[in-house]
mmCIF file of C-alpha atoms in Angstrom:
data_model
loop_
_atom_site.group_PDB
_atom_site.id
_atom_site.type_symbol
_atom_site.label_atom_id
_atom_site.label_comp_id
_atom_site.label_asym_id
_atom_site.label_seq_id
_atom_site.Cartn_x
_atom_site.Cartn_y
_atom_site.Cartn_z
ATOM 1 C CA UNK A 168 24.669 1.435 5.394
ATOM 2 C CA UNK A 169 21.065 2.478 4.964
ATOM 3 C CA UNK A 170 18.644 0.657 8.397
ATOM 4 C CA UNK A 171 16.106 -1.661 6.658
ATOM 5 C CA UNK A 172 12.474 -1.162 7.417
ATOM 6 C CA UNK A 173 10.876 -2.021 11.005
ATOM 7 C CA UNK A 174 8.438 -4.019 8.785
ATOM 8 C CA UNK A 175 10.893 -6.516 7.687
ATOM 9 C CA UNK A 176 12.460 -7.192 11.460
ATOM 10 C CA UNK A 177 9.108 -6.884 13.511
ATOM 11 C CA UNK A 178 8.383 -10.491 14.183
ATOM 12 C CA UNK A 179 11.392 -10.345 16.493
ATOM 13 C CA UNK A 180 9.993 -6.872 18.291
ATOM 14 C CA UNK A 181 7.162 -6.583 21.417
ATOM 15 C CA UNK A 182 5.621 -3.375 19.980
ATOM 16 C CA UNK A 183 2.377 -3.758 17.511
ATOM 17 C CA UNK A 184 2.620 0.069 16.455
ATOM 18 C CA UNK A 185 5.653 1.286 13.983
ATOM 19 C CA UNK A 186 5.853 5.087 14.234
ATOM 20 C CA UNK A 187 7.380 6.379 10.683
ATOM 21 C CA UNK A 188 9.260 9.282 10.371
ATOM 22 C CA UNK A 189 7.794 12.344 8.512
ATOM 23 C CA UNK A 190 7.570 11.915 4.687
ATOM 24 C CA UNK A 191 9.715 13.976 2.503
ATOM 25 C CA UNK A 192 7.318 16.074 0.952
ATOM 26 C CA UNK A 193 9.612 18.422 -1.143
ATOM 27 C CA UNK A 194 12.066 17.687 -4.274
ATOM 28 C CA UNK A 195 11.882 14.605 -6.134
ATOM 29 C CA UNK A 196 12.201 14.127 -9.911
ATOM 30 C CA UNK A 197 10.502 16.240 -12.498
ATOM 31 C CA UNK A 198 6.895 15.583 -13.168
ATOM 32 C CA UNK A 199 7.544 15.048 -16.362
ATOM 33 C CA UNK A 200 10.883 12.698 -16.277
ATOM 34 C CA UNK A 201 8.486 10.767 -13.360
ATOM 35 C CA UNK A 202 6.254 9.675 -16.326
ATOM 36 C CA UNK A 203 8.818 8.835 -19.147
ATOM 37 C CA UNK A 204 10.287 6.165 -16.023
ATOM 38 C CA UNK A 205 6.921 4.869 -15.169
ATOM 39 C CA UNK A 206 6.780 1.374 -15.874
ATOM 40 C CA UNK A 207 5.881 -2.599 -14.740
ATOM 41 C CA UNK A 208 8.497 -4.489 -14.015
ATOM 42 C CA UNK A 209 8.172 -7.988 -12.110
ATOM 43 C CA UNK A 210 11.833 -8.428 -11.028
ATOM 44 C CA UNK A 211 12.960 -7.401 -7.303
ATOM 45 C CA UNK A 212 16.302 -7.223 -5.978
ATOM 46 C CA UNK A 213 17.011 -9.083 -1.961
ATOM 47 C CA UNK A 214 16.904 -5.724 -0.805
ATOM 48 C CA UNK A 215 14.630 -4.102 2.233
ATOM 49 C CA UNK A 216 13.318 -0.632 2.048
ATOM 50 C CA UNK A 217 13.997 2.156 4.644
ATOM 51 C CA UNK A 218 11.693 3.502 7.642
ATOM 52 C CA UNK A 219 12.172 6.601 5.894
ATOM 53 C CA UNK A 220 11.442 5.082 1.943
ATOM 54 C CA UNK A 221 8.158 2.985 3.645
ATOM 55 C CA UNK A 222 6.911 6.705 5.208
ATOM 56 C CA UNK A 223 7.502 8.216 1.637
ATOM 57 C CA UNK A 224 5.705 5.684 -0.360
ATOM 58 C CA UNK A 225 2.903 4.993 1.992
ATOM 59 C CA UNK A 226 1.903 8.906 2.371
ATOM 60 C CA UNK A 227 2.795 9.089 -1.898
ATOM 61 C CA UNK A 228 0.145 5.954 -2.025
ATOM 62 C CA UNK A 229 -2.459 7.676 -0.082
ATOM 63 C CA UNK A 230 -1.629 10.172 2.879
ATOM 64 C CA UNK A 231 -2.822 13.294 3.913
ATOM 65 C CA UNK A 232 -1.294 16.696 1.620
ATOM 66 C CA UNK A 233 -3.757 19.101 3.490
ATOM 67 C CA UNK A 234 -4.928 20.296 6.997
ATOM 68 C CA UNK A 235 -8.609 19.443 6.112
ATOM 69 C CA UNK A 236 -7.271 15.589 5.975
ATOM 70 C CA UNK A 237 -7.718 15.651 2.668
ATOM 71 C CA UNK A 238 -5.852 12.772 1.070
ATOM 72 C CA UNK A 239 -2.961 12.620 -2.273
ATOM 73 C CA UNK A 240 -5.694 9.961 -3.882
ATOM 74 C CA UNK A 241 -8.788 11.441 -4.814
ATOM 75 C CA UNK A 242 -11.678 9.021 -3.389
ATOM 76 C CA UNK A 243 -15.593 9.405 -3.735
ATOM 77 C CA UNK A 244 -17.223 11.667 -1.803
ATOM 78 C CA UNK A 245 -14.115 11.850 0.293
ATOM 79 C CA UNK A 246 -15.281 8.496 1.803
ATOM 80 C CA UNK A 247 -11.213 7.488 2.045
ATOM 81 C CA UNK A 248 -12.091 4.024 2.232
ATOM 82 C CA UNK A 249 -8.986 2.848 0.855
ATOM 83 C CA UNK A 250 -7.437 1.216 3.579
ATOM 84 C CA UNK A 251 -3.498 0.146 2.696
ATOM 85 C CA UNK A 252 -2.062 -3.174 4.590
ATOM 86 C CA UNK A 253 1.530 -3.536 3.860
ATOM 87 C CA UNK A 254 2.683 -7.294 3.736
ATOM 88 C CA UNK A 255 6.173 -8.359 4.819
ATOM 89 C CA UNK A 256 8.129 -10.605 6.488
ATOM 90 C CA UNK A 257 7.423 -9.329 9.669
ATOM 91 C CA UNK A 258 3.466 -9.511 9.334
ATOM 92 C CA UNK A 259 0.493 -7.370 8.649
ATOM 93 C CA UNK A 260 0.183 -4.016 8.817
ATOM 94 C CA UNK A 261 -2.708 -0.899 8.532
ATOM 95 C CA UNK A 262 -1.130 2.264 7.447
ATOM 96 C CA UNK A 263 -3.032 4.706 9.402
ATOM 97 C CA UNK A 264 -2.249 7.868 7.516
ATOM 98 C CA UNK A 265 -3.634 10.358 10.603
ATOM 99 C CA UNK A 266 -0.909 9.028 12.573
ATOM 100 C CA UNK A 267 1.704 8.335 9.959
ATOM 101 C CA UNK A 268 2.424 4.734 12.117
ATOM 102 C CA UNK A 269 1.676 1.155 10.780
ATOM 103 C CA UNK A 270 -0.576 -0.630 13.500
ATOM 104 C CA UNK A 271 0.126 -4.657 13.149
ATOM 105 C CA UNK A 272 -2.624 -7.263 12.738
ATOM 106 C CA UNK A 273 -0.757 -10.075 12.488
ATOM 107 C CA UNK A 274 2.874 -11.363 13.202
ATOM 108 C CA UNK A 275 2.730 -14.311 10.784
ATOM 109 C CA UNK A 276 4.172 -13.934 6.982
ATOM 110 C CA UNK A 277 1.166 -14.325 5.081
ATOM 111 C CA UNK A 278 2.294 -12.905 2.020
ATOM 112 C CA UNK A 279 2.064 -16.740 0.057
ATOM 113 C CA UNK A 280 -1.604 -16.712 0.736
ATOM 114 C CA UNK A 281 -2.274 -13.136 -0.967
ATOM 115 C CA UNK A 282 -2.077 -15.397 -4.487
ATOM 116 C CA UNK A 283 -1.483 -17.863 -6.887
ATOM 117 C CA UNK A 284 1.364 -16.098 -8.300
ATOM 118 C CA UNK A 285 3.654 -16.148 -5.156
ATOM 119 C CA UNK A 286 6.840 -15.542 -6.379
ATOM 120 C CA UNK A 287 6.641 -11.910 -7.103
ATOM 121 C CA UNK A 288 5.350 -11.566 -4.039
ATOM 122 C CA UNK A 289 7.711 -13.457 -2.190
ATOM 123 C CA UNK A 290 10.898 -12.195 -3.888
ATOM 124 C CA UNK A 291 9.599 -8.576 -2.775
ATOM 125 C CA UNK A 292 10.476 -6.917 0.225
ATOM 126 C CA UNK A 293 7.086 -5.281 0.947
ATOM 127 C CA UNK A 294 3.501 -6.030 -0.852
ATOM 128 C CA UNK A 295 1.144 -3.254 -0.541
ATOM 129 C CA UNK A 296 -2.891 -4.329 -0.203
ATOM 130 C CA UNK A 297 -5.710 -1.663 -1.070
ATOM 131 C CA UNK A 298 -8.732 -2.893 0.512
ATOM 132 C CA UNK A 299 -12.043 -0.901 -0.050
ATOM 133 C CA UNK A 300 -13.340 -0.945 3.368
ATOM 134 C CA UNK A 301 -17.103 -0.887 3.278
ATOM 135 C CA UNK A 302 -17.112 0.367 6.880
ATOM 136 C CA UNK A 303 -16.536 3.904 5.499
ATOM 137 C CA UNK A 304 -19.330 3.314 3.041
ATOM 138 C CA UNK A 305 -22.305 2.813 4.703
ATOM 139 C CA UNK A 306 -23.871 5.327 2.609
ATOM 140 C CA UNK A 307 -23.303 3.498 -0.571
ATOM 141 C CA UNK A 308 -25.300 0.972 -2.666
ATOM 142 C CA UNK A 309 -23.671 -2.434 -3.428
ATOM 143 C CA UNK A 310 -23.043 -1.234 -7.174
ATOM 144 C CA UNK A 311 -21.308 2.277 -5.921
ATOM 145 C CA UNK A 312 -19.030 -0.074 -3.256
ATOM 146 C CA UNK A 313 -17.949 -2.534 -6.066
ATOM 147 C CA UNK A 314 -17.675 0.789 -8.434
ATOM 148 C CA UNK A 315 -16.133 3.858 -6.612
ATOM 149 C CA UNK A 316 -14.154 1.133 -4.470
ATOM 150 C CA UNK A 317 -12.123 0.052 -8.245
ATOM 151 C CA UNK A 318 -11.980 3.163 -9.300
ATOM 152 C CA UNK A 319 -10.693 4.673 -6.192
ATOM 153 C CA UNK A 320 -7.823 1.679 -5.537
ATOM 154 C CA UNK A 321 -6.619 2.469 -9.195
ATOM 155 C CA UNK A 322 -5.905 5.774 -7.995
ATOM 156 C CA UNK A 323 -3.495 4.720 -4.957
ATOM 157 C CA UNK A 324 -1.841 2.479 -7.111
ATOM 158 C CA UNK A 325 -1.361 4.965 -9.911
ATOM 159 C CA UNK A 326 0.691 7.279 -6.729
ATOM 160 C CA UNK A 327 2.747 4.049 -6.057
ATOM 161 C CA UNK A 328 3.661 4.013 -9.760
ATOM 162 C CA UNK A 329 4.804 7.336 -9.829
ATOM 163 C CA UNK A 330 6.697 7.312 -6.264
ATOM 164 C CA UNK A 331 8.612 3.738 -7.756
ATOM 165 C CA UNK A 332 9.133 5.513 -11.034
ATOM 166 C CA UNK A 333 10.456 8.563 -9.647
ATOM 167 C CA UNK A 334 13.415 6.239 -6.944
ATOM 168 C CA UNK A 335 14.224 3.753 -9.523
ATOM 169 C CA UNK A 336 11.951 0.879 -7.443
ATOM 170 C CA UNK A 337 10.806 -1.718 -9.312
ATOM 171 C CA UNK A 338 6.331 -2.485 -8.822
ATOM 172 C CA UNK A 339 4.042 -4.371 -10.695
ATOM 173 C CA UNK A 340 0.118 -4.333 -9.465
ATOM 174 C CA UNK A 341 -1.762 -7.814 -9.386
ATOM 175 C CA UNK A 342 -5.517 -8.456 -9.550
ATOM 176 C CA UNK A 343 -5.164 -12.362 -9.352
ATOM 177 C CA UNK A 344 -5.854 -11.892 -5.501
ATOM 178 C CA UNK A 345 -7.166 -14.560 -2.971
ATOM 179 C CA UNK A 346 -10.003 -11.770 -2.166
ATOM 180 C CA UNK A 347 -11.996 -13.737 0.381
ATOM 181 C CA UNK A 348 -9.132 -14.834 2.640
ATOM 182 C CA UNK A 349 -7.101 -11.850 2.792
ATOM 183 C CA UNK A 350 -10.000 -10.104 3.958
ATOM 184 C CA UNK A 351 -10.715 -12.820 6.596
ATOM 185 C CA UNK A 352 -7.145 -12.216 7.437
ATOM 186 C CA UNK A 353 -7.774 -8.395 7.745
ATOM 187 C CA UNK A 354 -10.490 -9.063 9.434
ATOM 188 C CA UNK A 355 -12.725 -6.461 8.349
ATOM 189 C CA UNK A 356 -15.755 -5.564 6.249
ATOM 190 C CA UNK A 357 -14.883 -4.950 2.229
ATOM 191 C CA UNK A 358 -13.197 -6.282 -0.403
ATOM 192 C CA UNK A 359 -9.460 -6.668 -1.293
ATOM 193 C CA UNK A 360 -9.048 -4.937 -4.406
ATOM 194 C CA UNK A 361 -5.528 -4.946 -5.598
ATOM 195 C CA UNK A 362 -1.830 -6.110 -4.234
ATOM 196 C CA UNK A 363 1.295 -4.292 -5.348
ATOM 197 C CA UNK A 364 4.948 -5.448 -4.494
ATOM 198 C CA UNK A 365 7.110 -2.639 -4.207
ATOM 199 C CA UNK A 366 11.492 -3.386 -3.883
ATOM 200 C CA UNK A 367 14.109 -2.573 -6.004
ATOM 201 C CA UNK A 368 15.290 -3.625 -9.454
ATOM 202 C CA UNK A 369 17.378 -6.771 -10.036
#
């Protein structure tokens, strides 16, 4: 039986960083097949995702594919100030793609608070959260933050279409976000952009 995901079972744990194993980075479905499955679909299964699935997705969503650091997500002027925080059971966590580990920020299960429409959220295993982090733009005006920080977010969760379509894993992205206090939860300087559950399909 396949291990579920040190995200899901890390309230109980002492350590605050998850190291993930490497990311397949070979294989897969055809390009082509990958888009004919791409689709929403709002219904998730009681079923937890793998180290290994969470390493695949995450460096899919937005992790490094060259040895300049360059990332799978185009971004502006290579700012890469997508930041991803995976939701669970089990807390809050910052993908740090350099690494490949998940650093957590919280212990709590704050995944309710991410929205009005809960039950998505609640029913899925994981809930991904691109947050344009205005740290890495210092050299931006206000307009190119709210802009290139869109823009680049649709990107990532264009890459977490493709990765669900392409394992049979159900997604659905949501813009009816509590912006202002998930990013007093993160803590941080930017703006929540976008949440996407990620599980299986009923």
């Amino acid at each position: 039986m396949a291990q579920k995901s040190s995200v899901s079972k890390a309230a109980d744990e002492s350590s605050d960083i998850i190291k993930l194993p490497a990311p397949n980075q070979k294989g897969g479905m055809p390009l082509y097949e990958t888009f004919l499955n791409r689709r929403t679909d709002r219904t998730f299964a009681p079923k937890e995702l793998t180290d290994q699935q969470l390493s695949d997705l995450l460096w899919c969503a937005n992790g490094i594919n060259r040895a300049d650091g360059k990332r799978t997500a185009p971004s502006a002027r290579n700012a890469q100030e997508i930041d991803i925080y995976v939701f669970s059971a089990g807390g809050i966590f910052l993908y740090i793609p350099e690494k490949n580990v998940l650093e957590r920020i919280a212990k709590e299960d704050r995944r309710e608070e991410m929205s009005g429409q809960s039950k998505m959220i609640m029913e899925a295993p994981i809930t991904l959260l691109f947050f344009a982090n205005y740290e890495k733009m210092d050299k931006f005006s206000e307009e190119a933050r709210e802009f290139y920080g869109a823009t680049d977010a649709g990107f990532v969760s264009q890459n977490v279409y493709l990765y669900c379509a392409a394992n049979k894993m159900s997604t659905v992205v949501m813009g009816a976000i509590e912006r202002d206090p998930i990013r007093d939860m993160i803590g941080r300087d930017g703006k929540a952009i976008l949440a996407q559950p990620v599980g299986f399909a009923k």
